[in-house]
Structure formats: structure tokens, C-alpha cells
PDB file of C-alpha atoms in Angstrom:
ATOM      1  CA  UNK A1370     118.089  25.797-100.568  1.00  0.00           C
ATOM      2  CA  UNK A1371     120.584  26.058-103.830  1.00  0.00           C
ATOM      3  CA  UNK A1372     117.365  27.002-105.792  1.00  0.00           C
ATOM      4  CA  UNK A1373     117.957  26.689-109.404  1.00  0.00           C
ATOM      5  CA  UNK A1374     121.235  24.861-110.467  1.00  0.00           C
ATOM      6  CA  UNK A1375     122.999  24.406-113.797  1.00  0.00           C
ATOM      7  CA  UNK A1376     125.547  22.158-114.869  1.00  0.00           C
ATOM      8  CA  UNK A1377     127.878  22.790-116.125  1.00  0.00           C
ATOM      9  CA  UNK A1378     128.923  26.824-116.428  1.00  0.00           C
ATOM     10  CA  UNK A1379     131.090  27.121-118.858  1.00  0.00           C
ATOM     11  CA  UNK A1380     131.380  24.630-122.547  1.00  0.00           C
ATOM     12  CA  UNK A1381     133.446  24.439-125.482  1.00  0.00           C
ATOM     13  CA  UNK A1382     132.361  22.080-128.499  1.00  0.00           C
ATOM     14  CA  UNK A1383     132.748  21.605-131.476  1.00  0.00           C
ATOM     15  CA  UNK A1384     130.557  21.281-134.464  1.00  0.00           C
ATOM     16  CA  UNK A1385     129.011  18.670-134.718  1.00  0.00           C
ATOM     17  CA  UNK A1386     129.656  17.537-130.850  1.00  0.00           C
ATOM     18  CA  UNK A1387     126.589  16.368-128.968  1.00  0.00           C
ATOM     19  CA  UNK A1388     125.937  17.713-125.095  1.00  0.00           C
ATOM     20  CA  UNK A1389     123.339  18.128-122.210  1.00  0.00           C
ATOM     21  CA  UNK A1390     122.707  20.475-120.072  1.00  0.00           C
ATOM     22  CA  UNK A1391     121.668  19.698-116.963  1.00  0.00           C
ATOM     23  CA  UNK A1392     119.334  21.805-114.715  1.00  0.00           C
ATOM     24  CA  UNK A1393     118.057  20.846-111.515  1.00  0.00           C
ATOM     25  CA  UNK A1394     115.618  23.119-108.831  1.00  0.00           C
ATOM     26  CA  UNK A1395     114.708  22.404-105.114  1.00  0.00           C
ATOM     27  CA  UNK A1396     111.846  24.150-104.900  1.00  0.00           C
ATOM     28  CA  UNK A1397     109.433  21.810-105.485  1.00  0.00           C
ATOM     29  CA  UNK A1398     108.260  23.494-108.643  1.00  0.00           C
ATOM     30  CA  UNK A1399     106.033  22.086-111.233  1.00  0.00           C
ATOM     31  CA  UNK A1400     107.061  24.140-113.828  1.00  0.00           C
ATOM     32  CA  UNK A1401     110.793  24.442-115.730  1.00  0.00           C
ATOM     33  CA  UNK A1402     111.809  26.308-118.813  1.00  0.00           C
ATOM     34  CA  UNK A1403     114.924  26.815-120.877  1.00  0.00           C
ATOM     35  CA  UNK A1404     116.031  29.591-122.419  1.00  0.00           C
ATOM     36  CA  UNK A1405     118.899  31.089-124.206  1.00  0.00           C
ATOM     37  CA  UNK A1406     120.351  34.841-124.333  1.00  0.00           C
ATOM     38  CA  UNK A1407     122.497  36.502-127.173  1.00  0.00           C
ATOM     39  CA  UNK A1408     123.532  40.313-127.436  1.00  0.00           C
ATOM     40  CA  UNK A1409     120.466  42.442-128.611  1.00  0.00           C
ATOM     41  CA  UNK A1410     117.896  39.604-128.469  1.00  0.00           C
ATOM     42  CA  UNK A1411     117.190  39.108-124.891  1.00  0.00           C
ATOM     43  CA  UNK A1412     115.840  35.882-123.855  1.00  0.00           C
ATOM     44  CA  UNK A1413     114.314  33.515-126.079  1.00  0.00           C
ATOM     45  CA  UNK A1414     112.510  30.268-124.595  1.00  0.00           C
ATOM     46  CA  UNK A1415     113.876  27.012-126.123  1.00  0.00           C
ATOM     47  CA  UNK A1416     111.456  24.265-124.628  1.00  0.00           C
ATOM     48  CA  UNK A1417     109.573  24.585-121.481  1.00  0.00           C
ATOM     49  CA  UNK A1418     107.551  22.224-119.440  1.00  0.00           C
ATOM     50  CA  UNK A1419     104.675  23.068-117.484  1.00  0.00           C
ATOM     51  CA  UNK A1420     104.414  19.672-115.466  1.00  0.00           C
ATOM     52  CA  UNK A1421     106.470  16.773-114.769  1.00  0.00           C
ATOM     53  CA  UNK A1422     106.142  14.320-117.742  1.00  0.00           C
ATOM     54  CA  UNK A1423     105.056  17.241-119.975  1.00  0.00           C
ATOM     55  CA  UNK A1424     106.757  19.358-122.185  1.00  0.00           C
ATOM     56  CA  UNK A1425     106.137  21.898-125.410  1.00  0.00           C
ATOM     57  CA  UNK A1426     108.032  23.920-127.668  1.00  0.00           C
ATOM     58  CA  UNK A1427     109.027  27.685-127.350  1.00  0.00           C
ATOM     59  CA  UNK A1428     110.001  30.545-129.485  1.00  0.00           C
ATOM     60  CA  UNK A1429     113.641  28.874-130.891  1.00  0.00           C
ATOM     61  CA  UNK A1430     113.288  24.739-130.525  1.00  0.00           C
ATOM     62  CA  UNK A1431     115.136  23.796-133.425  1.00  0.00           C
ATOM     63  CA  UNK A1432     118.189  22.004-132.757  1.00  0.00           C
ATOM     64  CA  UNK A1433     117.360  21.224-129.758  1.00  0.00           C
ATOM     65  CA  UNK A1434     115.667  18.239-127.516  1.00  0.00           C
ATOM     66  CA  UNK A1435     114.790  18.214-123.547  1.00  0.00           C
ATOM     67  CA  UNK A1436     113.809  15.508-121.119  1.00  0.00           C
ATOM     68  CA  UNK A1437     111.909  16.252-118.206  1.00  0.00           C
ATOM     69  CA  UNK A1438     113.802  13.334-115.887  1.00  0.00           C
ATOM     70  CA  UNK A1439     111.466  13.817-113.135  1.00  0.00           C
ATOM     71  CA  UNK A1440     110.052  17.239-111.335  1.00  0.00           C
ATOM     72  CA  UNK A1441     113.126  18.594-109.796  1.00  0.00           C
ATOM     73  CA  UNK A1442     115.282  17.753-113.644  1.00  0.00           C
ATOM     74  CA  UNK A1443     114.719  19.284-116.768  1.00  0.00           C
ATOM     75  CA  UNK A1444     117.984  18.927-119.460  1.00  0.00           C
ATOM     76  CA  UNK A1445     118.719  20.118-122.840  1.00  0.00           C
ATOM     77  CA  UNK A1446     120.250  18.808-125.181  1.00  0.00           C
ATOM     78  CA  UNK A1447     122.165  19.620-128.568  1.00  0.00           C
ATOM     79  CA  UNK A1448     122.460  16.377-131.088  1.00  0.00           C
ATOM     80  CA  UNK A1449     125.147  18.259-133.141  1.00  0.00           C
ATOM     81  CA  UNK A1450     125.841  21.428-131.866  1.00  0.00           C
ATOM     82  CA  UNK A1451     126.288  24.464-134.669  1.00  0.00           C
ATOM     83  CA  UNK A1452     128.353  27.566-133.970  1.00  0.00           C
ATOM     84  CA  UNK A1453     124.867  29.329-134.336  1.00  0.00           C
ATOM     85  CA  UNK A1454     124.248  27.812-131.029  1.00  0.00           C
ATOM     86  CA  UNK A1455     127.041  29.781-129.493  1.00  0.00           C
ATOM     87  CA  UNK A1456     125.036  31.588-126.821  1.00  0.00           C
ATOM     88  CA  UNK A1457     124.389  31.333-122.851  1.00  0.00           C
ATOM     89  CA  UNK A1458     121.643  29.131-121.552  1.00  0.00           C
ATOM     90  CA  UNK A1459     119.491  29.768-118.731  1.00  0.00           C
ATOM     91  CA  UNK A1460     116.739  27.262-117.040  1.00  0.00           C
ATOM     92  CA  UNK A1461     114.430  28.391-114.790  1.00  0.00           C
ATOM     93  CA  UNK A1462     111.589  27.026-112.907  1.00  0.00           C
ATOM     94  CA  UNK A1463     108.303  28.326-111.110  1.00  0.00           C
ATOM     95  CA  UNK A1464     105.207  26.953-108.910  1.00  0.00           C
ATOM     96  CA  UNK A1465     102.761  26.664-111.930  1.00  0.00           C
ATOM     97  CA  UNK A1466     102.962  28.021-115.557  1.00  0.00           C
ATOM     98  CA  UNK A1467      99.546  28.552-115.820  1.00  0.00           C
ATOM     99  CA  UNK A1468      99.101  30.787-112.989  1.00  0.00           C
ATOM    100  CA  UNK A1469      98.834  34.284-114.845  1.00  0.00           C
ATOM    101  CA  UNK A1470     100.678  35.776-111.580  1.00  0.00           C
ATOM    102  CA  UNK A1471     103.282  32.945-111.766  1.00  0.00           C
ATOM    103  CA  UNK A1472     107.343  33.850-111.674  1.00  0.00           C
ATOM    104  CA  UNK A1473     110.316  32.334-112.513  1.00  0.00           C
ATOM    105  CA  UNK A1474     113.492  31.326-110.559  1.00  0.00           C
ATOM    106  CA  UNK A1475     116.646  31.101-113.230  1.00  0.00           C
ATOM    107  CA  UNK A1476     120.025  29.322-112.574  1.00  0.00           C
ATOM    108  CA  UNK A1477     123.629  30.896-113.419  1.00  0.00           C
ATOM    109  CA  UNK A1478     123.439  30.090-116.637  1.00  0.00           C
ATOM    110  CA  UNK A1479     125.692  28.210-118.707  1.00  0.00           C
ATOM    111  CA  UNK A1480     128.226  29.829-121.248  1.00  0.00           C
ATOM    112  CA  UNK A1481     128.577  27.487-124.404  1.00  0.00           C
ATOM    113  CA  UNK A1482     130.825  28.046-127.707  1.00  0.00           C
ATOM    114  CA  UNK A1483     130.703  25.949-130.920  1.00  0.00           C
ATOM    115  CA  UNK A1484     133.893  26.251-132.829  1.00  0.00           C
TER     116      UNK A1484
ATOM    117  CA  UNK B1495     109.167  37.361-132.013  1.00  0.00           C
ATOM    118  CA  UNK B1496     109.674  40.089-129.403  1.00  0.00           C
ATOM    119  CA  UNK B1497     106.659  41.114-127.140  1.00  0.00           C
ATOM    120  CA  UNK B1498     108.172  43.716-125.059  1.00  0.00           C
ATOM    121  CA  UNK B1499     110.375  45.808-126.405  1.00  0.00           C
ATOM    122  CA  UNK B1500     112.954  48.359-123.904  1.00  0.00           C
ATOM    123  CA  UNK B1501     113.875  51.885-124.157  1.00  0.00           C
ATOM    124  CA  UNK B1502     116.038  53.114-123.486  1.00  0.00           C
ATOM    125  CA  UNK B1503     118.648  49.597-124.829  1.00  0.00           C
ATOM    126  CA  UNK B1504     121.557  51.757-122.629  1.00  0.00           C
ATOM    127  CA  UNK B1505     121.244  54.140-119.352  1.00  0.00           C
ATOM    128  CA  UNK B1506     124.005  56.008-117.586  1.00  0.00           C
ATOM    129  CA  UNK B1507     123.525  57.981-114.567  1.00  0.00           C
ATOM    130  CA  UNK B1508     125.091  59.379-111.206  1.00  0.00           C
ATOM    131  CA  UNK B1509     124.186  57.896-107.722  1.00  0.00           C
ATOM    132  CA  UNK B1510     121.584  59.324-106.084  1.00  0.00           C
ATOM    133  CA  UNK B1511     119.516  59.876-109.368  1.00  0.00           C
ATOM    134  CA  UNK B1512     116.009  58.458-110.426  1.00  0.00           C
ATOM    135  CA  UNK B1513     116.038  55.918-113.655  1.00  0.00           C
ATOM    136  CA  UNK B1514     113.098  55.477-115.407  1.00  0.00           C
ATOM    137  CA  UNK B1515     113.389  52.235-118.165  1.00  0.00           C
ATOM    138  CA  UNK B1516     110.323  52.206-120.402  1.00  0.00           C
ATOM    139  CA  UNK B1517     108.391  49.064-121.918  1.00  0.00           C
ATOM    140  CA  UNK B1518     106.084  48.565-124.781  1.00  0.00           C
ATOM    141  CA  UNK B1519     104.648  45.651-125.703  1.00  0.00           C
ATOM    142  CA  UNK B1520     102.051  44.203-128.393  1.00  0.00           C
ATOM    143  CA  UNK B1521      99.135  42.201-127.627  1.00  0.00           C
ATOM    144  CA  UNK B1522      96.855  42.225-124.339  1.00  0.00           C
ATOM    145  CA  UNK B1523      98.292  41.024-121.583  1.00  0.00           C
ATOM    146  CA  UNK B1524      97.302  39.434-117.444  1.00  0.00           C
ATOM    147  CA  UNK B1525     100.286  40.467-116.515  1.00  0.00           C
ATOM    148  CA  UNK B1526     103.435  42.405-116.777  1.00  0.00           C
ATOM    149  CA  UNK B1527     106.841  41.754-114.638  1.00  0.00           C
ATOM    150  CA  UNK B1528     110.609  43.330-114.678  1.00  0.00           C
ATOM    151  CA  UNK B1529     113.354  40.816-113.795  1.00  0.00           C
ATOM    152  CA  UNK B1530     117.013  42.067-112.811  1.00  0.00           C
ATOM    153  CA  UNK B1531     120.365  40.434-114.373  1.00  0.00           C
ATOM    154  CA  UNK B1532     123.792  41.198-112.674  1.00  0.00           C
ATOM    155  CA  UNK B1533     126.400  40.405-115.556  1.00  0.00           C
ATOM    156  CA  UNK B1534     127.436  36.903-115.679  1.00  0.00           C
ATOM    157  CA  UNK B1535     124.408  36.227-113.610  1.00  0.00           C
ATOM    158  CA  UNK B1536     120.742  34.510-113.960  1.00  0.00           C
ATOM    159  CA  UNK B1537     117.490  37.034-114.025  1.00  0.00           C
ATOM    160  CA  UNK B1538     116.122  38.101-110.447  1.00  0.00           C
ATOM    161  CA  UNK B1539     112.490  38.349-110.196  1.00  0.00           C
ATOM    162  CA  UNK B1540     111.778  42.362-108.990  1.00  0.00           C
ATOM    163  CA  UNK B1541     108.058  43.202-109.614  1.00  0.00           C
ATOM    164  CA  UNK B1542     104.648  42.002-111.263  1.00  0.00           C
ATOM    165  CA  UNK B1543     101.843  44.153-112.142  1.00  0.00           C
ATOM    166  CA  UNK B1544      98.592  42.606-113.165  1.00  0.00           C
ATOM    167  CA  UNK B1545      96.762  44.099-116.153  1.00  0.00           C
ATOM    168  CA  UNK B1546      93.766  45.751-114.027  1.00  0.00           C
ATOM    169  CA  UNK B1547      96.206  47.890-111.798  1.00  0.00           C
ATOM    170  CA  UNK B1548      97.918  51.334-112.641  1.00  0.00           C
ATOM    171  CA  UNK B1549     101.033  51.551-110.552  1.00  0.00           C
ATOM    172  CA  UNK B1550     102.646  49.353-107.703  1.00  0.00           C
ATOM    173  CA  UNK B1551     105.559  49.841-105.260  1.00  0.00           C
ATOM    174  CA  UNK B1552     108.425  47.503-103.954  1.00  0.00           C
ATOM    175  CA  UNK B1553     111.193  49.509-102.228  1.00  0.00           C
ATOM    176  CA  UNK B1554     112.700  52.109-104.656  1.00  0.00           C
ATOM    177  CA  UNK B1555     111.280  50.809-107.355  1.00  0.00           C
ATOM    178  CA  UNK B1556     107.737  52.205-108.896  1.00  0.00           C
ATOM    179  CA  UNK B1557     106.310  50.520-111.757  1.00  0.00           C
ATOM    180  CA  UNK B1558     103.612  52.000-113.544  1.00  0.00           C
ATOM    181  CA  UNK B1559     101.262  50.224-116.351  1.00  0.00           C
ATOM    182  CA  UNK B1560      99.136  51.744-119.261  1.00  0.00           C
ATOM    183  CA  UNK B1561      96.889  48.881-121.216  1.00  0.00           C
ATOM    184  CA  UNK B1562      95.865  51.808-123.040  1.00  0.00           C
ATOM    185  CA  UNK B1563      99.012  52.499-124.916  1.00  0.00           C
ATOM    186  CA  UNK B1564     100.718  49.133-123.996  1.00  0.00           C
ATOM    187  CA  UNK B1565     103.188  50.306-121.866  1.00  0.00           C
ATOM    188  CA  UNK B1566     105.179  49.916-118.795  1.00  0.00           C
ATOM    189  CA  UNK B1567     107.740  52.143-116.895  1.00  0.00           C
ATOM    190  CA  UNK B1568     109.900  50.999-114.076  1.00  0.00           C
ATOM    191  CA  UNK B1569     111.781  53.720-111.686  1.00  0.00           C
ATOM    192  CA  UNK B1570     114.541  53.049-109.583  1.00  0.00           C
ATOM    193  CA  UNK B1571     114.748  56.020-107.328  1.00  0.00           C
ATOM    194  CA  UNK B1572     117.472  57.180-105.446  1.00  0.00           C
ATOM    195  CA  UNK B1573     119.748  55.114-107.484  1.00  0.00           C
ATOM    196  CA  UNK B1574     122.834  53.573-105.938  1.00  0.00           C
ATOM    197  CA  UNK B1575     125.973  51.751-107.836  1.00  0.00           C
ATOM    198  CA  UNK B1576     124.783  48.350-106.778  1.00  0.00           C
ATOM    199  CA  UNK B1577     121.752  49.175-109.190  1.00  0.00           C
ATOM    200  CA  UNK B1578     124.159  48.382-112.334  1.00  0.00           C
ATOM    201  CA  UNK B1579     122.356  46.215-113.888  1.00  0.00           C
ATOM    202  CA  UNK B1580     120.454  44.909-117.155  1.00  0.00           C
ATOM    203  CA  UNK B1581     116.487  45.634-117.160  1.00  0.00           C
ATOM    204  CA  UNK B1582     113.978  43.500-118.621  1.00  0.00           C
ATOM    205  CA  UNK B1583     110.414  43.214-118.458  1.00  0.00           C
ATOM    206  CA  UNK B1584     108.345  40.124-119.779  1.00  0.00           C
ATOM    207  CA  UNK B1585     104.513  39.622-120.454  1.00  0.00           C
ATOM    208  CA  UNK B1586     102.305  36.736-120.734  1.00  0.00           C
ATOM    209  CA  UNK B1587      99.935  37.743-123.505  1.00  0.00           C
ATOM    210  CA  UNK B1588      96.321  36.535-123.104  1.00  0.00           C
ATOM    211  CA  UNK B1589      96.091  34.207-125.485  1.00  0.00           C
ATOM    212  CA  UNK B1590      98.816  32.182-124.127  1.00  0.00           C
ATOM    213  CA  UNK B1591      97.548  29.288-122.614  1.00  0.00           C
ATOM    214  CA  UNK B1592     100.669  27.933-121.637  1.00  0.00           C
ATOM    215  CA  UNK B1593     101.947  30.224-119.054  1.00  0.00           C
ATOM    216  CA  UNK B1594     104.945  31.525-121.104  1.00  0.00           C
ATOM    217  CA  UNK B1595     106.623  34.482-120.519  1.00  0.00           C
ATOM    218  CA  UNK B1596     107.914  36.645-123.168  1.00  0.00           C
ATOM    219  CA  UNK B1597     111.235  39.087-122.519  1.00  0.00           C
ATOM    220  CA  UNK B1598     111.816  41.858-123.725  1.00  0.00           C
ATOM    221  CA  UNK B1599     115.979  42.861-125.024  1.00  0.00           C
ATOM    222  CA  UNK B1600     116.488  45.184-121.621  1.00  0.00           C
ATOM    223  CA  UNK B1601     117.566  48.050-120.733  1.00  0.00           C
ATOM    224  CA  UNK B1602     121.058  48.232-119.545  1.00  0.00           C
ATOM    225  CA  UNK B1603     121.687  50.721-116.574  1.00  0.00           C
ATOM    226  CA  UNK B1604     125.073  52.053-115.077  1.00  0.00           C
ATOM    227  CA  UNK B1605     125.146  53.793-112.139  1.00  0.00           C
ATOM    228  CA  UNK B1606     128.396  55.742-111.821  1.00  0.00           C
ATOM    229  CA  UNK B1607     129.399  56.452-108.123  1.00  0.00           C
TER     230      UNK B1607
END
């Protein structure tokens, strides 16, 4: 099993430049979450979606849209990317998000810069 | 806003010594969990601890929980270089009805060998 996987690792736009992120898991998960991670501020959930055809805002959604596709894909995507978007982007998935004993599986990670 | 907050942010010890990375956090919680992050890499699930116990074990790792004062401590024992690592716990807080996990900004740990 690949578990989580991200596509792609590494992204260089510029501002204004429009992009998705694509995250797929083969665990059969109900559950998937995106998140991004800067220096000092640990991670910080974008938009997460507890079921397939489901999903909710987190902490930082602004700027941001996601589609769950179906309940292995869950993408995210920047209309027009801002450098303050410069950051690296993790999705993650688990069983069921409303399981208070529930964990999360996270992908690579993808490295994006906006110029 | 932060929920868990790490002390201490940096951590530098020899091999074969204990680490202890501390946690606080704000409101009450079901649960509290560390995760693991090798740099470059995506965050390893190490531990949970549910609100109603005191301390649990997994290995060399120890984590201990006090609702009391809000806290959590995780200890690595016997520390070896393949510990380097970043440290971070994350709570769901009770009120949070939709299963979210909040992170706190780690602990970074170096183990020189």
C-alpha cells in the first residue's frame, strides 16, 4: 500500500498563477484533511473533510478551495496564488474524524513558492 | 489559534540520554497524541492518550498526561541518533464536533552521536 500520496512535491508559481494539489490515500479512509506548515507555526488545517461528498473549513481557509473527487481524492486548490502562500502542504487521511481516538496518515508533503 | 503549545521549541542531547518534550494545551480535551516528522518528511503517528488515563507506554517512549494542569510530557529514553526529529503533539478539544486535530509548533530534538 503507497498510503497517503501527494502530487506533486515540489512547485514554483507565480502570483497570481492558479494550481491543485492533488492527494490521493489507499486506505480506504473516510476521512481527509489538508494542512499547511511554516517555521514557528506548526501545522495549521486548511479544509478537511470528514466523509466523501462532505467537506468544512479549518483554522486558515482563505485563499483556498478543495474538492473531495471521490473517497480515495481530496485536492486543493489556489485560484491566484499569493507569496503569503509560500509554505509546504501536507494531506492526510484517517478511518473516521469523529472517532475521538481517530489518527491521521499524512503524505510527503508538497513544497510550494509564490514569487 | 494554537491549542498545544511545545517546550522546549529546540532539544540537543547525546545518545544514550532520556528527552523529555513537554505540552500544554488550553481547553478540555478526549484525547491527546504526539506525531513524529523526519525533515523533509510527512508527520508519523507515535502515541495517543485518552483524557481519563495518566501515563501510557509504546517502546521507549512514555507519555504522561495531567487534565489537571493541561499538560502532556513525552520521553524518549535511551535516545539514539535516528531519534532526530521534530515533536509535536495535537488535541481534539471537546467541543469539537468535527474530529479536528489541533498541533501544536513542536519540539525539535537532535540527538548527537
Amino acid at each position: 500500500n503507497a498510503g497517503v500520496t501527494q502530487t506533486p512535491k515540489f512547485q514554483v508559481l507565480k502570483t497570481g498563477q492558479s494550481m491543485t494539489l492533488q492527494c490521493a490515500q489507499d486506505m480506504n479512509h473516510n476521512s481527509m484533511y489538508w494542512y499547511r506548515q511554516d517555521p514557528g507555526m506548526g501545522l495549521r488545517l486548511i479544509y478537511y473533510s470528514a466523509s466523501e461528498g462532505t467537506t468544512d473549513k479549518g483554522e486558515v481557509p482563505n485563499g483556498y478551495n478543495v474538492s473531495r473527487l471521490n473517497k480515495r481524492e481530496f485536492s486543493l486548490r489556489l485560484e491566484s496564488a499569493a507569496p503569503s502562500q509560500t509554505s509546504v502542504y501536507f494531506c492526510a487521511s484517517s478511518e473516521w474524524a469523529l472517532d475521538p481516538t481517530d489518527t491521521q496518515y499524512f503524505g510527503p508533503g508538497t513544497r510550494l513558492t509564490v514569487l | 489559534s494554537q491549542q498545544g503549545e511545545e517546550d522546549p521549541q529546540a532539544l540537543s542531547i547525546q545518545e544514550g540520554e532520556n528527552a523529555t518534550m513537554n505540552c500544554s494545551y488550553k481547553t478540555s480535551i478526549n484525547n491527546l497524541q504526539w506525531y513524529r516528522q523526519n525533515s523533509g518528511r510527512g508527520l508519523v503517528h507515535l502515541i495517543l492518550i485518552r483524557s481519563n488515563e495518566r501515563e501510557k507506554h509504546s517502546g521507549r517512549l512514555r507519555v504522561t498526561l495531567d487534565t489537571s494542569k493541561k499538560s502532556s510530557s513525552l520521553l524518549i529514553t535511551a535516545s539514539r541518533a535516528a531519534d532526530t526529529a521534530s515533536y509535536f503533539c495535537a488535541t481534539d478539544a471537546i467541543y469539537n464536533q468535527g474530529g479536528k486535530l489541533i498541533f501544536g509548533q513542536g519540539t525539535e530534538l537532535s540527538v548527537k552521536p
